[in-house]
Coordinates of C-alpha atoms and ligand atoms in Angstrom, one line a residue:
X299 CA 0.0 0.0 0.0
X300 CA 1.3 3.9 -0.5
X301 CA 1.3 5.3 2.6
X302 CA 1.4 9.2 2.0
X303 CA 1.0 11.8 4.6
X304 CA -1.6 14.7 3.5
X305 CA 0.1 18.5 4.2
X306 CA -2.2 18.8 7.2
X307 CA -1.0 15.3 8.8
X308 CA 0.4 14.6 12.4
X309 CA 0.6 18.4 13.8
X310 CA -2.0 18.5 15.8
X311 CA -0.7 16.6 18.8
X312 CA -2.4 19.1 21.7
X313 CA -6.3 19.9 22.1
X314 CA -8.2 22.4 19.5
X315 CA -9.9 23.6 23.2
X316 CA -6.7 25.3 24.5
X317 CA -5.1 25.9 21.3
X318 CA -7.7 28.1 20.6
X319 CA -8.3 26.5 17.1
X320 CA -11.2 24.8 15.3
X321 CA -11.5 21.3 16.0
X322 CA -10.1 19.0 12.7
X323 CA -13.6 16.8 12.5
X324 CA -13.6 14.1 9.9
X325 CA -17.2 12.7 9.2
X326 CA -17.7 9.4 7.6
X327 CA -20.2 8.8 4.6
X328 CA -22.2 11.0 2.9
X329 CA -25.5 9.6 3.2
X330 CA -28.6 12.3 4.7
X331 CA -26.7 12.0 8.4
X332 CA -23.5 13.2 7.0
X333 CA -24.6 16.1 4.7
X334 CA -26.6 17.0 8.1
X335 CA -23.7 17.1 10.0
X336 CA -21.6 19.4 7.7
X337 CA -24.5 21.5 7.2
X338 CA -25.4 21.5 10.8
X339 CA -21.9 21.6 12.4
X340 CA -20.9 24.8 9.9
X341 CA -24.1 26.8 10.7
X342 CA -23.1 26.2 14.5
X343 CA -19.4 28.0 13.4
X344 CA -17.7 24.6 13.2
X345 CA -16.0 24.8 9.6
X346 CA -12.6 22.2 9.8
X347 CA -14.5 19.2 8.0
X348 CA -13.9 16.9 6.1
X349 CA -16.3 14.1 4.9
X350 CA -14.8 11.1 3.7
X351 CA -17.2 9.0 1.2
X352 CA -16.3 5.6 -0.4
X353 CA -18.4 6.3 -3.3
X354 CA -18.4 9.3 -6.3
X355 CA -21.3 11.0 -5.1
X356 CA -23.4 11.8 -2.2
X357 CA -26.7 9.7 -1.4
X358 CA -25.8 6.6 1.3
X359 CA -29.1 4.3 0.9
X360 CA -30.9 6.3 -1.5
X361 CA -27.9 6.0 -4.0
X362 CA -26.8 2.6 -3.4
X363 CA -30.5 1.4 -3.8
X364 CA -32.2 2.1 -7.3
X365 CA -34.7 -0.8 -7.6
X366 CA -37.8 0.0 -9.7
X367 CA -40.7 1.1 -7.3
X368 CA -37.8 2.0 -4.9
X369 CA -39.8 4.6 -2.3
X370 CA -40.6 5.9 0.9
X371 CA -43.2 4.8 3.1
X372 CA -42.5 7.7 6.0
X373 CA -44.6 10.7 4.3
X374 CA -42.8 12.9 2.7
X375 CA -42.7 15.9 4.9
X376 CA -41.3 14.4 8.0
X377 CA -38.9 12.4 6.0
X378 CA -36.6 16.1 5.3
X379 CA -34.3 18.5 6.8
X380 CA -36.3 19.9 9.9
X381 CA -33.6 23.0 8.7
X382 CA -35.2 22.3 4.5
X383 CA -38.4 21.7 4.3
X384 CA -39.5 21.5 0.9
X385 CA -43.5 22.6 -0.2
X386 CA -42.7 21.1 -3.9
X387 CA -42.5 17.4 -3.0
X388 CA -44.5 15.6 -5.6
X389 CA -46.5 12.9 -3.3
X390 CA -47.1 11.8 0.2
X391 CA -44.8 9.3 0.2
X392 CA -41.7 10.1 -2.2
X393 CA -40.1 7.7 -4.6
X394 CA -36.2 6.9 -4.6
X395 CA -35.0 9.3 -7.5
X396 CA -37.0 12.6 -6.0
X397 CA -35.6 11.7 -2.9
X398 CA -31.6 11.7 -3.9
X399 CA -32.6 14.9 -6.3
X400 CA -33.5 16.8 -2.6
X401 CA -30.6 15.2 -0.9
X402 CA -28.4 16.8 -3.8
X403 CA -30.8 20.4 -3.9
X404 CA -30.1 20.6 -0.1
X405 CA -26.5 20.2 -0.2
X406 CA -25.7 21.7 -3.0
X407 CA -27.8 24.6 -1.5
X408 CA -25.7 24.5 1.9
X409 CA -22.8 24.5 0.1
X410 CA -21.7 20.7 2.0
X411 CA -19.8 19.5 -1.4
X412 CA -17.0 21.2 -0.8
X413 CA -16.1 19.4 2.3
X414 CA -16.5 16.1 1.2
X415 CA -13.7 13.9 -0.3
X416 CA -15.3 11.0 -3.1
X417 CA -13.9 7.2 -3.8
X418 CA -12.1 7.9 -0.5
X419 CA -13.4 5.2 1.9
X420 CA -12.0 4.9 5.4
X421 CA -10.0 1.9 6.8
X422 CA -8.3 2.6 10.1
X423 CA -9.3 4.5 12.9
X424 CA -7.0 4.7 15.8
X425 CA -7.5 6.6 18.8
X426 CA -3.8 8.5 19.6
X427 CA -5.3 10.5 22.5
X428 CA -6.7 13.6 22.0
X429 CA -7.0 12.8 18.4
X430 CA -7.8 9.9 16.1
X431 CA -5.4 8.9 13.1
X432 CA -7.6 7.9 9.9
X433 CA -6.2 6.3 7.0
X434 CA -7.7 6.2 3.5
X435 CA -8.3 3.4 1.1
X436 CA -5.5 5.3 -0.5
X437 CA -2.9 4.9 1.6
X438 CA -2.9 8.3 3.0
X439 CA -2.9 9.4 7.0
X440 CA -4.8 12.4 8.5
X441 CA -5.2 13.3 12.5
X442 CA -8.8 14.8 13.4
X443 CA -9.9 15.8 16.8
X444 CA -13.2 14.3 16.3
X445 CA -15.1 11.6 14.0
X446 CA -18.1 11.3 13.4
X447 CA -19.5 7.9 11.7
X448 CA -22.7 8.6 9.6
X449 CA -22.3 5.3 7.8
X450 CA -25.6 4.1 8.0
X451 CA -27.4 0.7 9.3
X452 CA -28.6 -1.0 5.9
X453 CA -25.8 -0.7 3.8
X454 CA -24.0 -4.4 3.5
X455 CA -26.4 -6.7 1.7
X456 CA -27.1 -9.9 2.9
X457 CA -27.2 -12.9 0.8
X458 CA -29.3 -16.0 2.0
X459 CA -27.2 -19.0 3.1
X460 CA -29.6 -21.3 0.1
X461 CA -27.0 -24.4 -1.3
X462 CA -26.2 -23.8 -5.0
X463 CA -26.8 -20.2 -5.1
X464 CA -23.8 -19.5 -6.7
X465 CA -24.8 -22.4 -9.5
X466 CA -27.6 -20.7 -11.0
X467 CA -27.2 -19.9 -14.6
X468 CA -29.3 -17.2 -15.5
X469 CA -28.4 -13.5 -13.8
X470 CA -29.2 -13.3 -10.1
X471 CA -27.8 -10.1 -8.1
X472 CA -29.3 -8.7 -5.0
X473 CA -31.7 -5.2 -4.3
X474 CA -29.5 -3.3 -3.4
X475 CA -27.3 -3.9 -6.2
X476 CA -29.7 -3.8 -8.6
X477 CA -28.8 -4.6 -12.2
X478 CA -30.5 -1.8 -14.8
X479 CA -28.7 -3.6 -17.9
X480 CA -30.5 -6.3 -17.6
X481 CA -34.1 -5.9 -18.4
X482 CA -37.1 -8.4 -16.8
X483 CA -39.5 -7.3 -19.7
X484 CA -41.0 -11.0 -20.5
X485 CA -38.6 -12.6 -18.2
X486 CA -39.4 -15.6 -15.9
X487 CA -38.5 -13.9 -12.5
X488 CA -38.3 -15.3 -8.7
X489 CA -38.1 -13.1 -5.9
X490 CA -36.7 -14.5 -2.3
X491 CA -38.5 -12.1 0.3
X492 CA -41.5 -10.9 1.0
X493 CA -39.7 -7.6 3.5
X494 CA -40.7 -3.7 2.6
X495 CA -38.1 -4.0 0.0
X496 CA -39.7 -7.2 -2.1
X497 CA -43.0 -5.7 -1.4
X498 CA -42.0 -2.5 -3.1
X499 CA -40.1 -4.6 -6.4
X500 CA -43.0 -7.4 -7.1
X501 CA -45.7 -4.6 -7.3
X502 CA -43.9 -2.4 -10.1
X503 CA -42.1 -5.2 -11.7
X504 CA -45.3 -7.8 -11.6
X505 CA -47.1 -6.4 -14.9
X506 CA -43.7 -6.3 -16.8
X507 CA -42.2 -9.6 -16.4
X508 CA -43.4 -12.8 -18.0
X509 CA -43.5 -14.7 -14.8
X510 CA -43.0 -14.1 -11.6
X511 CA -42.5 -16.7 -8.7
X512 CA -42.4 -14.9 -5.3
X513 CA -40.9 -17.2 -3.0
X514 CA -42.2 -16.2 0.7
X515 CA -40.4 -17.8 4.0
X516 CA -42.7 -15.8 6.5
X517 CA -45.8 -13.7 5.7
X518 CA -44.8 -10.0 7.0
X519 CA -47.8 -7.5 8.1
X520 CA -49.1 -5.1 5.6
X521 CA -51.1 -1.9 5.5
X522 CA -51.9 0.1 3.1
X523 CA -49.7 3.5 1.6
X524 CA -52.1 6.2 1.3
X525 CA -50.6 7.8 -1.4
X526 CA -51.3 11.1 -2.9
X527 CA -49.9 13.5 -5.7
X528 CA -49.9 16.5 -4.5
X529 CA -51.6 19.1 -6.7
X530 CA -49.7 22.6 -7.7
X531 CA -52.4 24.4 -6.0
X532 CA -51.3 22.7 -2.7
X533 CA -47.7 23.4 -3.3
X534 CA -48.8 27.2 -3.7
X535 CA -50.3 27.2 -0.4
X536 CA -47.2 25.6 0.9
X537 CA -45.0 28.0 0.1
X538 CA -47.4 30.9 0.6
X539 CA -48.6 30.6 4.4
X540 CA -45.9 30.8 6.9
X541 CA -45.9 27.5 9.3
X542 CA -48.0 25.0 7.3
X543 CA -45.3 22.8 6.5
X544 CA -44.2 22.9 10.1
X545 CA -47.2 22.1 11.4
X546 CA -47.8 19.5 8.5
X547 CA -44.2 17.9 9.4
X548 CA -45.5 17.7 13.0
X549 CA -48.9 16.3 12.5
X550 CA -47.2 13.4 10.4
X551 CA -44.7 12.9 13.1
X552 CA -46.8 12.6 15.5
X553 CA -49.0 10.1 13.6
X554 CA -46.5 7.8 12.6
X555 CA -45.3 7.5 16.1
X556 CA -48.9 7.8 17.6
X557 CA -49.6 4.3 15.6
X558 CA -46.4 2.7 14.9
X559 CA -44.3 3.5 18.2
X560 CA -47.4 2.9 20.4
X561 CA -48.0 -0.2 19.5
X562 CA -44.8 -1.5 19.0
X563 CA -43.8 -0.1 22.9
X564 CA -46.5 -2.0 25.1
X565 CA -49.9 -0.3 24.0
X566 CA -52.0 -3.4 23.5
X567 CA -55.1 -1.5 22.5
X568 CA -53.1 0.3 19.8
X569 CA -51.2 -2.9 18.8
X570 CA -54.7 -4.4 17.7
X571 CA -55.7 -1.5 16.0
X572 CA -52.9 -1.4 14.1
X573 CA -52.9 -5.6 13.5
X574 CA -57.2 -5.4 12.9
X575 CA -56.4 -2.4 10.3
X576 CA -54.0 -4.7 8.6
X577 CA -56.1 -7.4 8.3
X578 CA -59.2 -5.6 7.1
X579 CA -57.0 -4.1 4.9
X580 CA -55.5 -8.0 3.3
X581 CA -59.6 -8.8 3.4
X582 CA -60.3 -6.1 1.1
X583 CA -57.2 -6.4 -1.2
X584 CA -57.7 -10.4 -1.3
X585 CA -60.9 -12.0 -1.6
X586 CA -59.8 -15.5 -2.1
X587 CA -59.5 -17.0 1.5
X588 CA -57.1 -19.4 0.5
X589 CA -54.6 -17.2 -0.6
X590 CA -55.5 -14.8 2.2
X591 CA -54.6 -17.3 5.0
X592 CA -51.2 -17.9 3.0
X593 CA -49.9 -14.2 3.4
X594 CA -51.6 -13.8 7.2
X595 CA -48.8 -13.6 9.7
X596 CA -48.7 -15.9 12.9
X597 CA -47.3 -13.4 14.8
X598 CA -48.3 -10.2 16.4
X599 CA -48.4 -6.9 13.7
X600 CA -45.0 -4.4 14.9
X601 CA -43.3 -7.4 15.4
X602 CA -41.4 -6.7 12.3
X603 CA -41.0 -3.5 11.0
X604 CA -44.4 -2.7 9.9
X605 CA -44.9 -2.5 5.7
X606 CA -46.9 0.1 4.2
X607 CA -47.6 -0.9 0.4
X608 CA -50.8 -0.6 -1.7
X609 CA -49.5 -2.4 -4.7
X610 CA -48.1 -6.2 -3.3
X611 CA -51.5 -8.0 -2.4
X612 CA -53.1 -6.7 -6.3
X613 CA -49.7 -7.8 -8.0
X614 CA -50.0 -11.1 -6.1
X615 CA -53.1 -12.0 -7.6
X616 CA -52.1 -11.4 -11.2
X617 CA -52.1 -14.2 -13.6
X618 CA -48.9 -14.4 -14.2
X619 CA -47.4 -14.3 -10.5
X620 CA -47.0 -17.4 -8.6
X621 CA -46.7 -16.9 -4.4
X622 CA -44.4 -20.0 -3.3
X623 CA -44.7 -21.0 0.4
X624 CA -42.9 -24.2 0.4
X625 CA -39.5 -23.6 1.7
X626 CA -36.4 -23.5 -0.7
X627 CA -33.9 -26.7 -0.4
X628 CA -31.2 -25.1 -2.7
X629 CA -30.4 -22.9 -5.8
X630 CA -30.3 -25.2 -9.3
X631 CA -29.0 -24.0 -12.6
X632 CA -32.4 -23.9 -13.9
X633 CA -33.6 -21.8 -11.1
X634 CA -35.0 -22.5 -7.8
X635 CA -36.1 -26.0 -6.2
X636 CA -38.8 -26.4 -3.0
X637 CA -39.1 -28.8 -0.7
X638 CA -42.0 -30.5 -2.8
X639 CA -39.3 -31.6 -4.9
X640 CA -40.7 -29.2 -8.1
X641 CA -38.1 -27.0 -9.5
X642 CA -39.1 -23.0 -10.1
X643 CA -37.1 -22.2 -13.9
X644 CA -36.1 -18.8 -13.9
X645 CA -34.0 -16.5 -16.4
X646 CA -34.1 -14.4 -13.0
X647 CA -33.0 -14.8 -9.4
X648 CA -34.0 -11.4 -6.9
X649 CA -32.3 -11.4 -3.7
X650 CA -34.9 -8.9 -1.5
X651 CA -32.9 -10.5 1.6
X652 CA -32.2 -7.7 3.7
X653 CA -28.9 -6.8 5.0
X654 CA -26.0 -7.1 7.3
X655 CA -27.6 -4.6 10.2
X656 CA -24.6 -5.6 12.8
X657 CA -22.2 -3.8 10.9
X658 CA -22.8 -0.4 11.2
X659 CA -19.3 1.3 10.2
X660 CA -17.5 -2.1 10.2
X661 CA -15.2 -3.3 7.9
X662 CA -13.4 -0.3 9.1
X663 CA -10.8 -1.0 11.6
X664 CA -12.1 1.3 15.1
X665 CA -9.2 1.3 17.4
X666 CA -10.1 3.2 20.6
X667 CA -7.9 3.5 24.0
X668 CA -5.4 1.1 25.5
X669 CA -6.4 -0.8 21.8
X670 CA -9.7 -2.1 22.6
X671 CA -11.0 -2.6 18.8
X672 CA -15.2 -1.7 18.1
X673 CA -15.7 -5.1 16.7
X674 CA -13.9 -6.8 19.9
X675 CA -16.2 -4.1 22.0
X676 CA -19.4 -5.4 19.9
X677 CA -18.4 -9.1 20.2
X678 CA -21.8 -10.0 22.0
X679 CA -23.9 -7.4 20.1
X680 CA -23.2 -4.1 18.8
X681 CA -24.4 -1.6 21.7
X682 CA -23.3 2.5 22.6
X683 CA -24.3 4.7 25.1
X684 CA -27.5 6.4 24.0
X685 CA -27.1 5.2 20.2
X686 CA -24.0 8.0 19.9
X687 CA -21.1 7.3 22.1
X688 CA -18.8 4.4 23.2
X689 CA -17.1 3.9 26.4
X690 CA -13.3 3.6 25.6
X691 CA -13.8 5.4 22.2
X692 CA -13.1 9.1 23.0
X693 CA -14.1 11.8 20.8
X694 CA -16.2 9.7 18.7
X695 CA -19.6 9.5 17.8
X696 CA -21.9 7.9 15.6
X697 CA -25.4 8.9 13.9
X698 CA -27.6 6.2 13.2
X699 CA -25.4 3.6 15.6
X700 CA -26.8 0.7 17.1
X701 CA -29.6 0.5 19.5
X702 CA -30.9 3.6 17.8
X703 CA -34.6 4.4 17.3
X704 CA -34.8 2.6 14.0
X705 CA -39.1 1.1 14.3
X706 CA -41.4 3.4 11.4
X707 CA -40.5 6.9 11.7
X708 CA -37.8 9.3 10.1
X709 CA -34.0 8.8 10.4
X710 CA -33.0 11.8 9.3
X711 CA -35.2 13.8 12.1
X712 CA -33.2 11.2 14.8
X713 CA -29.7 12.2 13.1
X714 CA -30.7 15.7 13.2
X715 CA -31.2 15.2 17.1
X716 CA -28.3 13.6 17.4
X717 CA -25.8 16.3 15.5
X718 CA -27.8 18.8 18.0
X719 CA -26.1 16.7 20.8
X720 CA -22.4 16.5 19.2
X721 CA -22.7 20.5 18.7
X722 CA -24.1 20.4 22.6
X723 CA -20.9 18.5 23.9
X724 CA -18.8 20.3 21.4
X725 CA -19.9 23.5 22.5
X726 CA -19.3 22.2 26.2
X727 CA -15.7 21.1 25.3
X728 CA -15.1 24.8 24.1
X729 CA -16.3 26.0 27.2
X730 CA -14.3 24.0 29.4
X731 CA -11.3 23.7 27.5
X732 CA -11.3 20.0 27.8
X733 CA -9.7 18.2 25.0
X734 CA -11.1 14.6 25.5
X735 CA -14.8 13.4 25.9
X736 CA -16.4 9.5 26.3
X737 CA -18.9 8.1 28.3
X738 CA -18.4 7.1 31.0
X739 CA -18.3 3.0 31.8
X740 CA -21.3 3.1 34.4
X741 CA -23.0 5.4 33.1
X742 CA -23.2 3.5 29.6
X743 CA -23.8 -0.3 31.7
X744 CA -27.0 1.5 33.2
X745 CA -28.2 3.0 30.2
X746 CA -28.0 -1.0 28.5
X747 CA -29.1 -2.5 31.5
X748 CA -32.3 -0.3 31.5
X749 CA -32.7 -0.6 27.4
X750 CA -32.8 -4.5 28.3
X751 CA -35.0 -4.1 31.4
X752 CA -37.9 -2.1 28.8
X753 CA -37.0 -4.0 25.5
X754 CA -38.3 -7.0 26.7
X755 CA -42.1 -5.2 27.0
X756 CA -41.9 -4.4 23.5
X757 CA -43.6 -6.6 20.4
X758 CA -40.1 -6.4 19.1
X759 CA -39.9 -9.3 21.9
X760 CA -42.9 -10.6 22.7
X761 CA -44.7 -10.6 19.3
X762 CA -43.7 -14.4 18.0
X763 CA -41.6 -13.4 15.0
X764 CA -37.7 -13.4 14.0
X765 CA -36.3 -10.3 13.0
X766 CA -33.8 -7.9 11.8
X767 CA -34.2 -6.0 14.8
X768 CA -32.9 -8.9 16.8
X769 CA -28.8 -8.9 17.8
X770 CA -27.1 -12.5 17.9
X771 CA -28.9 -13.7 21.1
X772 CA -32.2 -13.0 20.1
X773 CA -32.8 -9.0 21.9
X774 CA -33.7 -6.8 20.3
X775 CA -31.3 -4.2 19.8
X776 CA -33.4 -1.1 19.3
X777 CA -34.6 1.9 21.5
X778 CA -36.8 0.8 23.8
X779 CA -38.8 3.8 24.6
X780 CA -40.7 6.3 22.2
X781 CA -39.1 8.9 19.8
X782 CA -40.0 11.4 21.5
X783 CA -38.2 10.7 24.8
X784 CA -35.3 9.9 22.7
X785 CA -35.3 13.5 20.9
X786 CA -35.3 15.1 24.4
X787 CA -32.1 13.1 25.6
X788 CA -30.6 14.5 22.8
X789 CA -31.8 18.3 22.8
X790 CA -30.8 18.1 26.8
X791 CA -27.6 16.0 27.1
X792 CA -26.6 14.9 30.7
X793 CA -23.4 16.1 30.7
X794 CA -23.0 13.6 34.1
X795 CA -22.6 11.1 32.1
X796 CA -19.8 11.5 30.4
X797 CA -16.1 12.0 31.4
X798 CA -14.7 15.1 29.8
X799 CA -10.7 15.3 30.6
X800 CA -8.2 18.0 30.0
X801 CA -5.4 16.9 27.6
X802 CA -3.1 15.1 29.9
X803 CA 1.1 16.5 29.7
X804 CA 3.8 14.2 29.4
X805 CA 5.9 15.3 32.2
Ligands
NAP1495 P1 -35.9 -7.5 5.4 O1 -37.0 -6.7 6.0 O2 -34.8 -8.0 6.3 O3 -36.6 -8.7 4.6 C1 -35.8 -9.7 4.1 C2 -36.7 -10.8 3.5 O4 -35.9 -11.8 3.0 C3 -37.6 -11.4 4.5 O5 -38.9 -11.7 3.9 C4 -36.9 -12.7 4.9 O6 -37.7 -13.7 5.3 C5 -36.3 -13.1 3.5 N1 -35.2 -13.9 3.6 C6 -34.0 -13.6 4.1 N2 -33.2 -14.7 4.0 C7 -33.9 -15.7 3.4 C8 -33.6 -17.0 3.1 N3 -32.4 -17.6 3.3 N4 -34.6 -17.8 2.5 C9 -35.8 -17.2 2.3 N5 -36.1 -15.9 2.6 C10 -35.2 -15.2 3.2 O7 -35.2 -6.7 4.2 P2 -35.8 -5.5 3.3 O8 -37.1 -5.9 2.7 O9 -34.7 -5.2 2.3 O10 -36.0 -4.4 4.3 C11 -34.9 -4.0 5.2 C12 -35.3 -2.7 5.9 O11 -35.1 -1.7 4.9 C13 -36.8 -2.6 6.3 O12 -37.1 -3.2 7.5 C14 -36.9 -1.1 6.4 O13 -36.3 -0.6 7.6 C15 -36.0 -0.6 5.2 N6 -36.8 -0.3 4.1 C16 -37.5 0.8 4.2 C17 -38.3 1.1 3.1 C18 -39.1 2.4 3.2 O14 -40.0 2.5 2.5 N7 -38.8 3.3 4.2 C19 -38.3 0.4 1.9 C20 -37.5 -0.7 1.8 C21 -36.7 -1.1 2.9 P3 -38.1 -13.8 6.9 O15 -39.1 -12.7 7.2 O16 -38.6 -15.2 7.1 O17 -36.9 -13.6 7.7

């Protein structure tokens, strides 16, 4: 490898705090978290950044995924910048491509390009007290006082363990990769999944394709998207009288979490309305009883993450789409055999799997003090102190990290919160002239030990299902409490609970 030091390398050695100089912050991924955080952090008079991003442009999620019907289901208004609201969005619920065309309008608007460094992924971070030594991809080693990871949760997709996979011999890639040279017009298709994402594919894909074989391991919950376009004359209004969209952000916050984070967090009454909604929705959309009781879950509705599509249950009962409940023995050349012994031919395998959602900023290599490593740290399950800090990671932070509030509401509006409370404890850092900040060990074992107290209330635990939400031994490793309590630990930090330590002199 060329290892090359950058101009800036190796001088910082004592703490921004005393030296009186803006803190070097390096910012990981340039996904709606990270162009937050450089817009966030500069408005707040915090302008040394620089954002590292693997790829050649800026989108996370919304870039790396491109599937057709590829969309939202958190309406459109909450799912922005609180700091960007936008009164031209096109529907209630916004499709993939509007949604990267904001992400760019906003940060091309804030001026966050300039900070960020493309095809520049990160591979080492090492913790040389009171800064962190990054290296590039490229060889090349920087010191920053402060990282923050915004490298997202679903990013590494993952493929199902299914024998002979690898043997098929027509094209098979997974959604997240998704192939748009190879077209499914006329196409025999299968489909392994049946999360938000498959949902999503089979119902814009169903009346293209010759035939499609959805291959279905577990039945998920589903209620309906109310979509809407949204007409000019609403767009007008919008713009024209002050706090609509505010107030229109609001309401849909507080719906989304009214339903969704109710009945997921103990509310049994709201639980069945949310589960008796879904299956008078399924009644409606399927008339056939047969195939009704094939797609009704045996477990309780919020037990997965809830899936809000109109267009599965119609494409379902098209001619020319097969739903295939027997479980999958292996992967054949010809396509896909069941345990009835018949053999599913495809031209097409789709991999709506899911993904990796341990990984968080892994593969990259996190080494904090006295070289305790992040995935030595996470060996059990990946945990932090409030979904932010680590103890024994200084000066580090992460939006989005585990145990986060990840259930049917907007990320960005929780990484908003969350750059609030780096620009709190930066802030604080200035004031005090303290050059190193980390939670501290207690206060992070009682902050778990109460998450796994509460979590177990949840129908995350309780509801009878398997999920993505679960960590290795079967918790689930998500906030435990609603939103809202979350947003006000991070608009009012306890400053108690971390340790924040002046930069210690050799002597
Ligand atoms: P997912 O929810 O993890 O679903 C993966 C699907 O693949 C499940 O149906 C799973 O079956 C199936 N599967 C996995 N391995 C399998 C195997 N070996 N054999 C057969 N089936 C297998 O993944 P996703 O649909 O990509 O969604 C992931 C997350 O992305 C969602 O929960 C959501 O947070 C987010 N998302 C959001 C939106 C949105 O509109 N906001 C849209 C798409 C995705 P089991 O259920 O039996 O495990």
């Amino acid at each position: 490898m060329n290892m090359s030091v950058s101009g800036k390398d190796l001088q910082p050695t004592g703490a921004w705090t005393t030296e009186g100089r803006q803190p070097r912050i390096a910012i990981i991924g340039a996904g709606f978290s990270g162009i937050g955080a450089l817009i966030k952090l500069r408005q707040q008079g915090y302008t040394d950044l620089t954002c590292f991003e693997k790829a050649g442009e800026i989108g996370g999620t919304w870039r790396d995924n491109h599937y057709p019907g590829l969309s939202c289901d958190v309406p459109s208004h909450f799912y922005s910048y609180s700091f960007a609201l936008n009164p031209d969005w096109k529907h209630r619920f916004s499709y993939g491509p509007e949604i990267l065309a904001y992400m760019n309008q906003v940060a091309d608007k804030y001026g966050a390009k300039q900070d960020i460094r493309f095809n520049c992924g990160v591979t080492d971070l090492t913790y040389l007290g009171p800064q962190w030594q990054l290296t590039t991809e490229q060889g090349d080693v920087e010191r920053f006082d402060l990282v923050i990871a915004a490298t997202g949760v679903l990013v590494n997709p993952a493929y199902p363990d299914i024998p002979g996979l690898d043997s098929f011999a027509g094209e098979q890639w997974h959604s997240a990769r998704w192939r748009d040279d190879v077209p499914l017009k006329g196409k025999r298709v299968g489909i392994i999944g049946t999360g938000s994402t498959a949902c999503q594919i089979v119902g814009a894909i169903a009346g293209d394709v010759g035939h499609l074989d959805v291959f279905q391991r577990t039945p998920h919950w589903i209620t309906s998207m109310p979509q809407k376009q949204y007409s000019a004359t609403w767009r007008f209004l919008l713009r024209r009288v002050p706090g609509l969209q505010l107030a229109i952000r609001n309401f849909m916050r507080w719906l989304m979490e009214h339903t969704f984070a109710r009945a997921t967090l103990g509310d049994e009454k709201q639980q069945k309305r949310v589960q008796d909604a879904c299956l008078a929705f399924l009644k409606e959309q399927i008339p056939d009883p047969e195939l009704r009781a094939r797609v009704t879950p045996d477990y309780k509705a919020t037990c997965k993450r809830m899936i809000m599509c109109s267009d599965y249950y119609p494409a379902l009962q098209q001619d020319n789409v097969e739903l295939v409940t027997e479980r999958i023995d292996a992967v054949v050349p010809e396509g896909v055999k069941t345990g009835d012994g018949k053999v599913h031919e495809l031209d097409i395998l789709l991999l709506a799997t899911g993904f990796h959602v341990s990984d968080f900023i892994l593969p990259t290599r996190v080494t904090g003090e006295n070289g305790l490593e992040l995935s030595a740290f996470w060996r059990e399950a990946p945990r932090a102190h409030r979904a932010l800090t680590f103890p024994g990671f200084p000066n580090f932070f992460m939006l989005e990290g585990p145990t986060g509030v990840f259930g049917n509401t907007s990320l960005i509006d929780i990484s908003e919160h969350q750059i609030d409370c780096v620009i709190a404890i930066l802030d604080k850092m200035k004031r005090d002239q303290v050059a190193v900040v980390a939670p501290k060990q207690e206060a992070y074992e009682a902050y778990n030990q109460a998450m796994s107290r509460d979590i177990g209330k949840s129908t995350w635990a309780t509801g009878g299902c398997d999920s993505w939400y679960l960590d290795a031994t079967g918790t689930p490793n998500i906030y435990p409490w609603l939103p809202q309590q979350y947003r006000e630990d991070m608009l009012n930090p306890d400053f108690s609970e971390y340790r924040f330590e002046p930069l210690k002199v050799a002597v």
